[in-house]
Short mmCIF file of C-alpha atoms and ligand atoms in Angstrom, two decimals:
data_model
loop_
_atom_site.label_atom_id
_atom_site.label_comp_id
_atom_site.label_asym_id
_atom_site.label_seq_id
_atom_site.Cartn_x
_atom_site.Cartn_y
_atom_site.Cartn_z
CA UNK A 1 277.73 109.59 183.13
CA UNK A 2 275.16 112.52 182.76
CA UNK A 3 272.92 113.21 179.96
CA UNK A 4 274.36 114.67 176.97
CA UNK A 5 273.56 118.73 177.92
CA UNK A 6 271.91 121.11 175.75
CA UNK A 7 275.65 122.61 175.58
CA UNK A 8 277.25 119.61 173.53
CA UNK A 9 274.65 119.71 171.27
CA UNK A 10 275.71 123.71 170.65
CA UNK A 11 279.14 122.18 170.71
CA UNK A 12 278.90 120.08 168.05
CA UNK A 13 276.93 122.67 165.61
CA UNK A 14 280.62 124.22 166.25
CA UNK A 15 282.78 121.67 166.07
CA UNK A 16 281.27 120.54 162.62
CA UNK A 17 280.00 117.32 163.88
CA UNK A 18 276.67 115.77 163.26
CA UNK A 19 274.04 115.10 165.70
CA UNK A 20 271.92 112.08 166.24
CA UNK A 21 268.29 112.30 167.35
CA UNK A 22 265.66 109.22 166.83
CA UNK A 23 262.21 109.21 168.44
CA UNK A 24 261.25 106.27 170.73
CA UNK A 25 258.08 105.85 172.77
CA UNK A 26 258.58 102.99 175.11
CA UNK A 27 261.62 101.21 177.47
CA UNK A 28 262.47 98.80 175.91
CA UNK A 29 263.52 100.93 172.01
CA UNK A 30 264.43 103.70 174.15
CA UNK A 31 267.07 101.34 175.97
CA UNK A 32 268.37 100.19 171.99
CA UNK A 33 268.24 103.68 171.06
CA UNK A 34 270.24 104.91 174.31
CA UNK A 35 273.02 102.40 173.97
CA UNK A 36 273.53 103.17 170.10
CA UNK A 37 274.88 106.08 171.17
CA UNK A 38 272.02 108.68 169.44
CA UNK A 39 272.62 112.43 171.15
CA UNK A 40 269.24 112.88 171.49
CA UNK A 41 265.59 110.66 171.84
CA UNK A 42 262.81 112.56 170.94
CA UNK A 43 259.19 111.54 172.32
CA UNK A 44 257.65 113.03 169.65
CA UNK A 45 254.21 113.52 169.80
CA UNK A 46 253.90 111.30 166.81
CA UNK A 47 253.03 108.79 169.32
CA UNK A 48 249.37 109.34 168.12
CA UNK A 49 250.09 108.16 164.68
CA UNK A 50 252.72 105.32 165.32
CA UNK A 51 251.86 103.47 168.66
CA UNK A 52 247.97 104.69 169.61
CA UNK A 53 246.66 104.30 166.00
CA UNK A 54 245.31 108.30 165.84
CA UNK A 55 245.18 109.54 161.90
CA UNK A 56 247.44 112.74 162.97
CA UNK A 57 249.02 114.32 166.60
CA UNK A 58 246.07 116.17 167.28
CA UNK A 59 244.42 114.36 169.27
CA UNK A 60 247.53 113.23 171.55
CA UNK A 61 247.05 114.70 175.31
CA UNK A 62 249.81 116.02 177.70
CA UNK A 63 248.79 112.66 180.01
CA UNK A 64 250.13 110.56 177.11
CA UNK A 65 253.20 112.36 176.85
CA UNK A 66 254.36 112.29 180.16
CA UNK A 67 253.30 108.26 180.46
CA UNK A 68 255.46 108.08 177.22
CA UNK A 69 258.53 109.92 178.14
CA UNK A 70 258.36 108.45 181.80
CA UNK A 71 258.88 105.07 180.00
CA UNK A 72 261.95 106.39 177.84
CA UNK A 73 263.46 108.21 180.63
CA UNK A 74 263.31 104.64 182.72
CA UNK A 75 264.89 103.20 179.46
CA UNK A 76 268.04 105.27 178.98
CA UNK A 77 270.66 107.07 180.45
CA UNK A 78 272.98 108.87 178.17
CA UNK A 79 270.78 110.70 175.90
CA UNK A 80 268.99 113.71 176.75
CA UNK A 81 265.35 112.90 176.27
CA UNK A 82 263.43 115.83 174.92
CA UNK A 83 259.48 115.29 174.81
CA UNK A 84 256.62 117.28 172.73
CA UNK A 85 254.35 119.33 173.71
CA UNK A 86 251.21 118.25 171.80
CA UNK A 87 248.27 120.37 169.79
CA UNK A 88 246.57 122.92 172.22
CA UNK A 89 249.56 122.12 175.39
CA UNK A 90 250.99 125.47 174.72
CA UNK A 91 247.97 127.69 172.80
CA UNK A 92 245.76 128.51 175.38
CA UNK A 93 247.83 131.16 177.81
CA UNK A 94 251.21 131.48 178.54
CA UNK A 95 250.68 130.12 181.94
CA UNK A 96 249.30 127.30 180.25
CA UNK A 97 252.10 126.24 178.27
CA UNK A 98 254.93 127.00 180.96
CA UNK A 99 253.11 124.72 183.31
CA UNK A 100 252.42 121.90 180.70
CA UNK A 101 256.24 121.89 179.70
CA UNK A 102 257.07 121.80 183.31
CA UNK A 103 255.35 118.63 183.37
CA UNK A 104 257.29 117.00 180.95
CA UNK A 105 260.03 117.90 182.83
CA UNK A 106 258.42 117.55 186.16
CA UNK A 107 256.35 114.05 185.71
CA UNK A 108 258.04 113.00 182.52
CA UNK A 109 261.45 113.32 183.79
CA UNK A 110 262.47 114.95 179.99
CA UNK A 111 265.25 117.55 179.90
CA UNK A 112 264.01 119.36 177.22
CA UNK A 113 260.71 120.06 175.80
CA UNK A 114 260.23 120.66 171.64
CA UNK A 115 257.26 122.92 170.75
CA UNK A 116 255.95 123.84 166.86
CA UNK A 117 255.85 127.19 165.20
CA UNK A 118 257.92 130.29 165.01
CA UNK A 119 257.35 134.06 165.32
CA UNK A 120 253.63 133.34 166.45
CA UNK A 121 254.84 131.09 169.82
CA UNK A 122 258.06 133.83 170.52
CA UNK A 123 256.04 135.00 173.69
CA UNK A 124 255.59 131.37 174.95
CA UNK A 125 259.03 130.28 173.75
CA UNK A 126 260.78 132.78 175.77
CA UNK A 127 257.87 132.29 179.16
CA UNK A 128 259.35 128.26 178.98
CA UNK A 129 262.98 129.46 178.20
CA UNK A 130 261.95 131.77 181.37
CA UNK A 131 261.21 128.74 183.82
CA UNK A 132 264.89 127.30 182.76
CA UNK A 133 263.43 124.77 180.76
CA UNK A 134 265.33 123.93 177.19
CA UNK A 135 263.42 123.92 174.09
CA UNK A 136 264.03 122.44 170.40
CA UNK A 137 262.05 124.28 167.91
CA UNK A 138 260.04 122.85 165.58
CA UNK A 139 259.22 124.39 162.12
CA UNK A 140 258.22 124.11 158.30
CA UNK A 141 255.71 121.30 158.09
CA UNK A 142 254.78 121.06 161.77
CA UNK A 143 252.28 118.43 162.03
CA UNK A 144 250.06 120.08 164.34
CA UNK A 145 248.71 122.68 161.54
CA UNK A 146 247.82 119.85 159.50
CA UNK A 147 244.22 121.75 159.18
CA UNK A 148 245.93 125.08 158.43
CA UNK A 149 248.08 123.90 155.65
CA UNK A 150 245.41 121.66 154.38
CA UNK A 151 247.56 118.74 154.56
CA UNK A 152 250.97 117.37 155.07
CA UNK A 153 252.53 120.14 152.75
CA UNK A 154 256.46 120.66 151.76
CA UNK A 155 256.84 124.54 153.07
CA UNK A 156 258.74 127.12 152.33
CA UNK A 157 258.95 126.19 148.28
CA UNK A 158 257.67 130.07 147.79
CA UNK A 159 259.43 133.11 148.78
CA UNK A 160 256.93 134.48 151.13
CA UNK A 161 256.96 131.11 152.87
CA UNK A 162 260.59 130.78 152.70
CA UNK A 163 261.11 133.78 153.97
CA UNK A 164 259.38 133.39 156.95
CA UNK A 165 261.19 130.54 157.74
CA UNK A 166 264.39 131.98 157.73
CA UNK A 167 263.02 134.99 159.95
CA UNK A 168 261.62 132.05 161.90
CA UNK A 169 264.46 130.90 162.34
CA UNK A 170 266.17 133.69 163.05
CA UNK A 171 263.94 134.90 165.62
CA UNK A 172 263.71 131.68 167.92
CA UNK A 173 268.10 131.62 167.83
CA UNK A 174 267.54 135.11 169.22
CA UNK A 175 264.80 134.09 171.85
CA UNK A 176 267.21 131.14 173.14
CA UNK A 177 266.11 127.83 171.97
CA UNK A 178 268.80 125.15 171.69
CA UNK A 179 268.14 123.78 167.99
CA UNK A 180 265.93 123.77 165.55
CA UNK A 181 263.79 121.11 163.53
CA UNK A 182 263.61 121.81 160.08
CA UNK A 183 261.07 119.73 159.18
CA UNK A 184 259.78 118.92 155.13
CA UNK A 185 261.80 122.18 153.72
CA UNK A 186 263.52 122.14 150.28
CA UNK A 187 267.10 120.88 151.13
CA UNK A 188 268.50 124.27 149.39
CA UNK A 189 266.43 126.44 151.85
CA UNK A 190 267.70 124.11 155.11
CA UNK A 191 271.09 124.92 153.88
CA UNK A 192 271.18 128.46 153.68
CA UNK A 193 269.46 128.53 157.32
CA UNK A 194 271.29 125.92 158.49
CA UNK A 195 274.50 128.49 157.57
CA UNK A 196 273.24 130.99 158.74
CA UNK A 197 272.07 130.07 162.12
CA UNK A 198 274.51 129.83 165.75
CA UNK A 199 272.24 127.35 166.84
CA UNK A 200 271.70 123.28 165.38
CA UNK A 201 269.42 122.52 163.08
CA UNK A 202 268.37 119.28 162.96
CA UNK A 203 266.35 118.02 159.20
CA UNK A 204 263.81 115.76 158.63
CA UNK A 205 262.52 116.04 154.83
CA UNK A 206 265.67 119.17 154.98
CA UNK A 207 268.19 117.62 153.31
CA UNK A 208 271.94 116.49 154.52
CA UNK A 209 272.97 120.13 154.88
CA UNK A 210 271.24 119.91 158.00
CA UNK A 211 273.45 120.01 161.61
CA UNK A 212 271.96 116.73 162.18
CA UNK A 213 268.99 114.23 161.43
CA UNK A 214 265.55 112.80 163.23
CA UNK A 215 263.76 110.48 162.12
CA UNK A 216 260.57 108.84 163.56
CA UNK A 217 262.03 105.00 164.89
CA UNK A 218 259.21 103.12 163.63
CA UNK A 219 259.38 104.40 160.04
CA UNK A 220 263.73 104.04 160.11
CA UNK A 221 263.35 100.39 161.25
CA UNK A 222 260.47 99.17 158.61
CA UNK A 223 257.45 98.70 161.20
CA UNK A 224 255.45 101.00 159.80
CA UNK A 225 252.12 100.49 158.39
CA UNK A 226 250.88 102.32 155.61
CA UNK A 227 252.27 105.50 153.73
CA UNK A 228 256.19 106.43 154.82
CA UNK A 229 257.41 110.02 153.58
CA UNK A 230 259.56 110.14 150.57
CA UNK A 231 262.51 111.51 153.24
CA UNK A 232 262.60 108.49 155.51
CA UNK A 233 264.91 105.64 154.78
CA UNK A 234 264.48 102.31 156.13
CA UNK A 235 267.62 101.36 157.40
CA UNK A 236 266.28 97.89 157.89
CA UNK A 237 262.58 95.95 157.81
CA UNK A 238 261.82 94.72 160.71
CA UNK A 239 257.97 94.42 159.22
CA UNK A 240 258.61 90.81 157.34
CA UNK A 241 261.02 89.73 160.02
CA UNK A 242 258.45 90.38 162.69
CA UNK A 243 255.42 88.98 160.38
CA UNK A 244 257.64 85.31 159.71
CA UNK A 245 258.13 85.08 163.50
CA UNK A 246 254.40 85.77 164.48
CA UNK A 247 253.69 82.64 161.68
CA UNK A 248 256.18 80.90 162.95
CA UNK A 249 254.68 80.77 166.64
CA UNK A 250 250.98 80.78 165.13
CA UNK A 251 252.35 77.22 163.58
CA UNK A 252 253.68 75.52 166.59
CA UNK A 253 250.96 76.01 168.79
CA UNK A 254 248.62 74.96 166.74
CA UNK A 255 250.87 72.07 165.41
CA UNK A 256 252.04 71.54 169.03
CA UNK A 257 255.78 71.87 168.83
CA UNK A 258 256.00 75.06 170.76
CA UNK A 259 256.81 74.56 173.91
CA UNK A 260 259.48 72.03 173.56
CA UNK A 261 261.68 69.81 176.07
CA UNK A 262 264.03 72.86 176.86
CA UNK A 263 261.24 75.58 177.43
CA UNK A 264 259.71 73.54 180.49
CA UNK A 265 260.16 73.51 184.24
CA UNK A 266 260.32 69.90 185.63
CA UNK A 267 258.72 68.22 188.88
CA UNK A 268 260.40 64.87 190.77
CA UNK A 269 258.12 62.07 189.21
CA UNK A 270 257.89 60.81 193.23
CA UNK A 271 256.14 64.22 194.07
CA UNK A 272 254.09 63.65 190.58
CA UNK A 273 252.78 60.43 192.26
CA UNK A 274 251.94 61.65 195.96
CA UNK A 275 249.79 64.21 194.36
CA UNK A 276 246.41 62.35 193.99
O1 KIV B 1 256.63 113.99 166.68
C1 KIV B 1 257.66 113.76 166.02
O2 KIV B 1 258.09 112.61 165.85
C2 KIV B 1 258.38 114.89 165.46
C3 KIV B 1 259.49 114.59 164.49
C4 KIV B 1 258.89 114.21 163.21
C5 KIV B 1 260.43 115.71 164.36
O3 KIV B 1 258.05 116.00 165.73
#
């Protein structure tokens, strides 16, 4: 079976049906993720924060996004993988950034690449859209201009800022991306562009109104550390589970339990005795 196409995502937009996207970083949640049936896994470039530790995505490199979306690619089949081009990837030249997202496509093995901003990245957006490459746009509280909005700010809660996001929006359906992420936008606001927009948009912090939903896996599955958004919902908590089972194996080394009779390989006692 081929990888759901930027087309049935379009599709569904139409059809009235929601679409899944969840981010995963590695094989092994990218193989869960994949079988679970989710439309689309996002390598988001919130790597930095969730598996290397950084405070924020700025510091994440184009080398760790195609290691990380080479891994997820290995790991699924069905979904199309879509990967992120991180802080300064795509804000040098043009050149720069069409040969960066061709990497992620390239190397990474991704389908689609997802870039931040609106109106200011047009010329860049339509260079990659250019090279044939798919992109999901990325705006509202885009991580990367952390520094800019002096924090991890709701936007568009003005009308000046609101209504550059619906021109945003507007302006990057015209230029050809696939979907949008709405990202930390009053849910109102993602409704009314979510109407009136052809193409997906897909909320995080944007309400239900939204085409569809991401959420970063990590923070959906309760193995986060520290602060999680108001909009994220913890569908389970793996944290505790995780904790009792690292105790549990702390225990019965120490105590000797662990390994038992059925974890060990056996030898013929006569080959036992030849041995010394
Ligand atoms: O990097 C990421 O995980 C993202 C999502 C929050 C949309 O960009």
């Amino acid at each position: 079976m081929a990888r759901v196409p930027p087309a049935n995502i379009r599709e569904k937009k139409a059809k009235g049906e929601k679409i899944t996207m969840l981010t995963a970083y590695d094989y092994g949640l990218a193989t869960l993720v994949d079988q679970a049936g989710i439309d689309m896994i996002l390598v988001g470039d919130s790597v930095g924060n969730v598996q290397l530790g950084y405070e924020n995505t700025l510091a994440v490199t184009m080398d760790d996004m195609v290691h990380h979306t080479r891994a997820v690619v290995r790991g699924s089949k069905n979904a199309m993988v879509v990967s992120d081009l991180p802080f300064l990837s795509y804000h040098v030249s043009i050149e720069e950034a069409v040969r960066n997202a061709g990497r992620l496509i390239q190397e990474g093995g991704a389908q689609a690449v997802k870039l931040e901003g609106g109106e200011e990245r047009l010329p860049v957006v339509k260079a990659i859209l250019n090279a044939e490459i798919p992109i999901v746009a990325h705006i509202g509280l885009t991580p990367q201009s952390v520094n800019q909005f002096g924090g991890f700010k709701v936007q568009g809660k003005d009308l000046e800022t609101a209504r550059k996001l619906i021109k945003d929006a507007k302006l990057l359906e015209e230029a050809g991306v696939f979907s949008i992420v709405l990202e930390g936008v009053p849910a109102a606001l993602a409704a009314k562009i979510t109407a009136a927009s052809n193409v997906p948009t897909i909320g995080i912090g944007a309400g239900k109104d939204c085409d569809g939903q991401v959420l970063v896996i990590n923070d959906m599955l309760g193995i986060s550390q520290g602060h999680i958004p108001k909009f994220v919902k913890r569908f389970t908590n793996l944290g505790p589970m995780i904790m009792e089972a690292l105790q549990g194996y702390k225990k019965e080394v120490e105590e000797g339990t662990f390994p038992g009779p059925e974890h060990i390989y056996t030898i013929k006692d006569d080959v036992l005795e030849r041995l010394y």
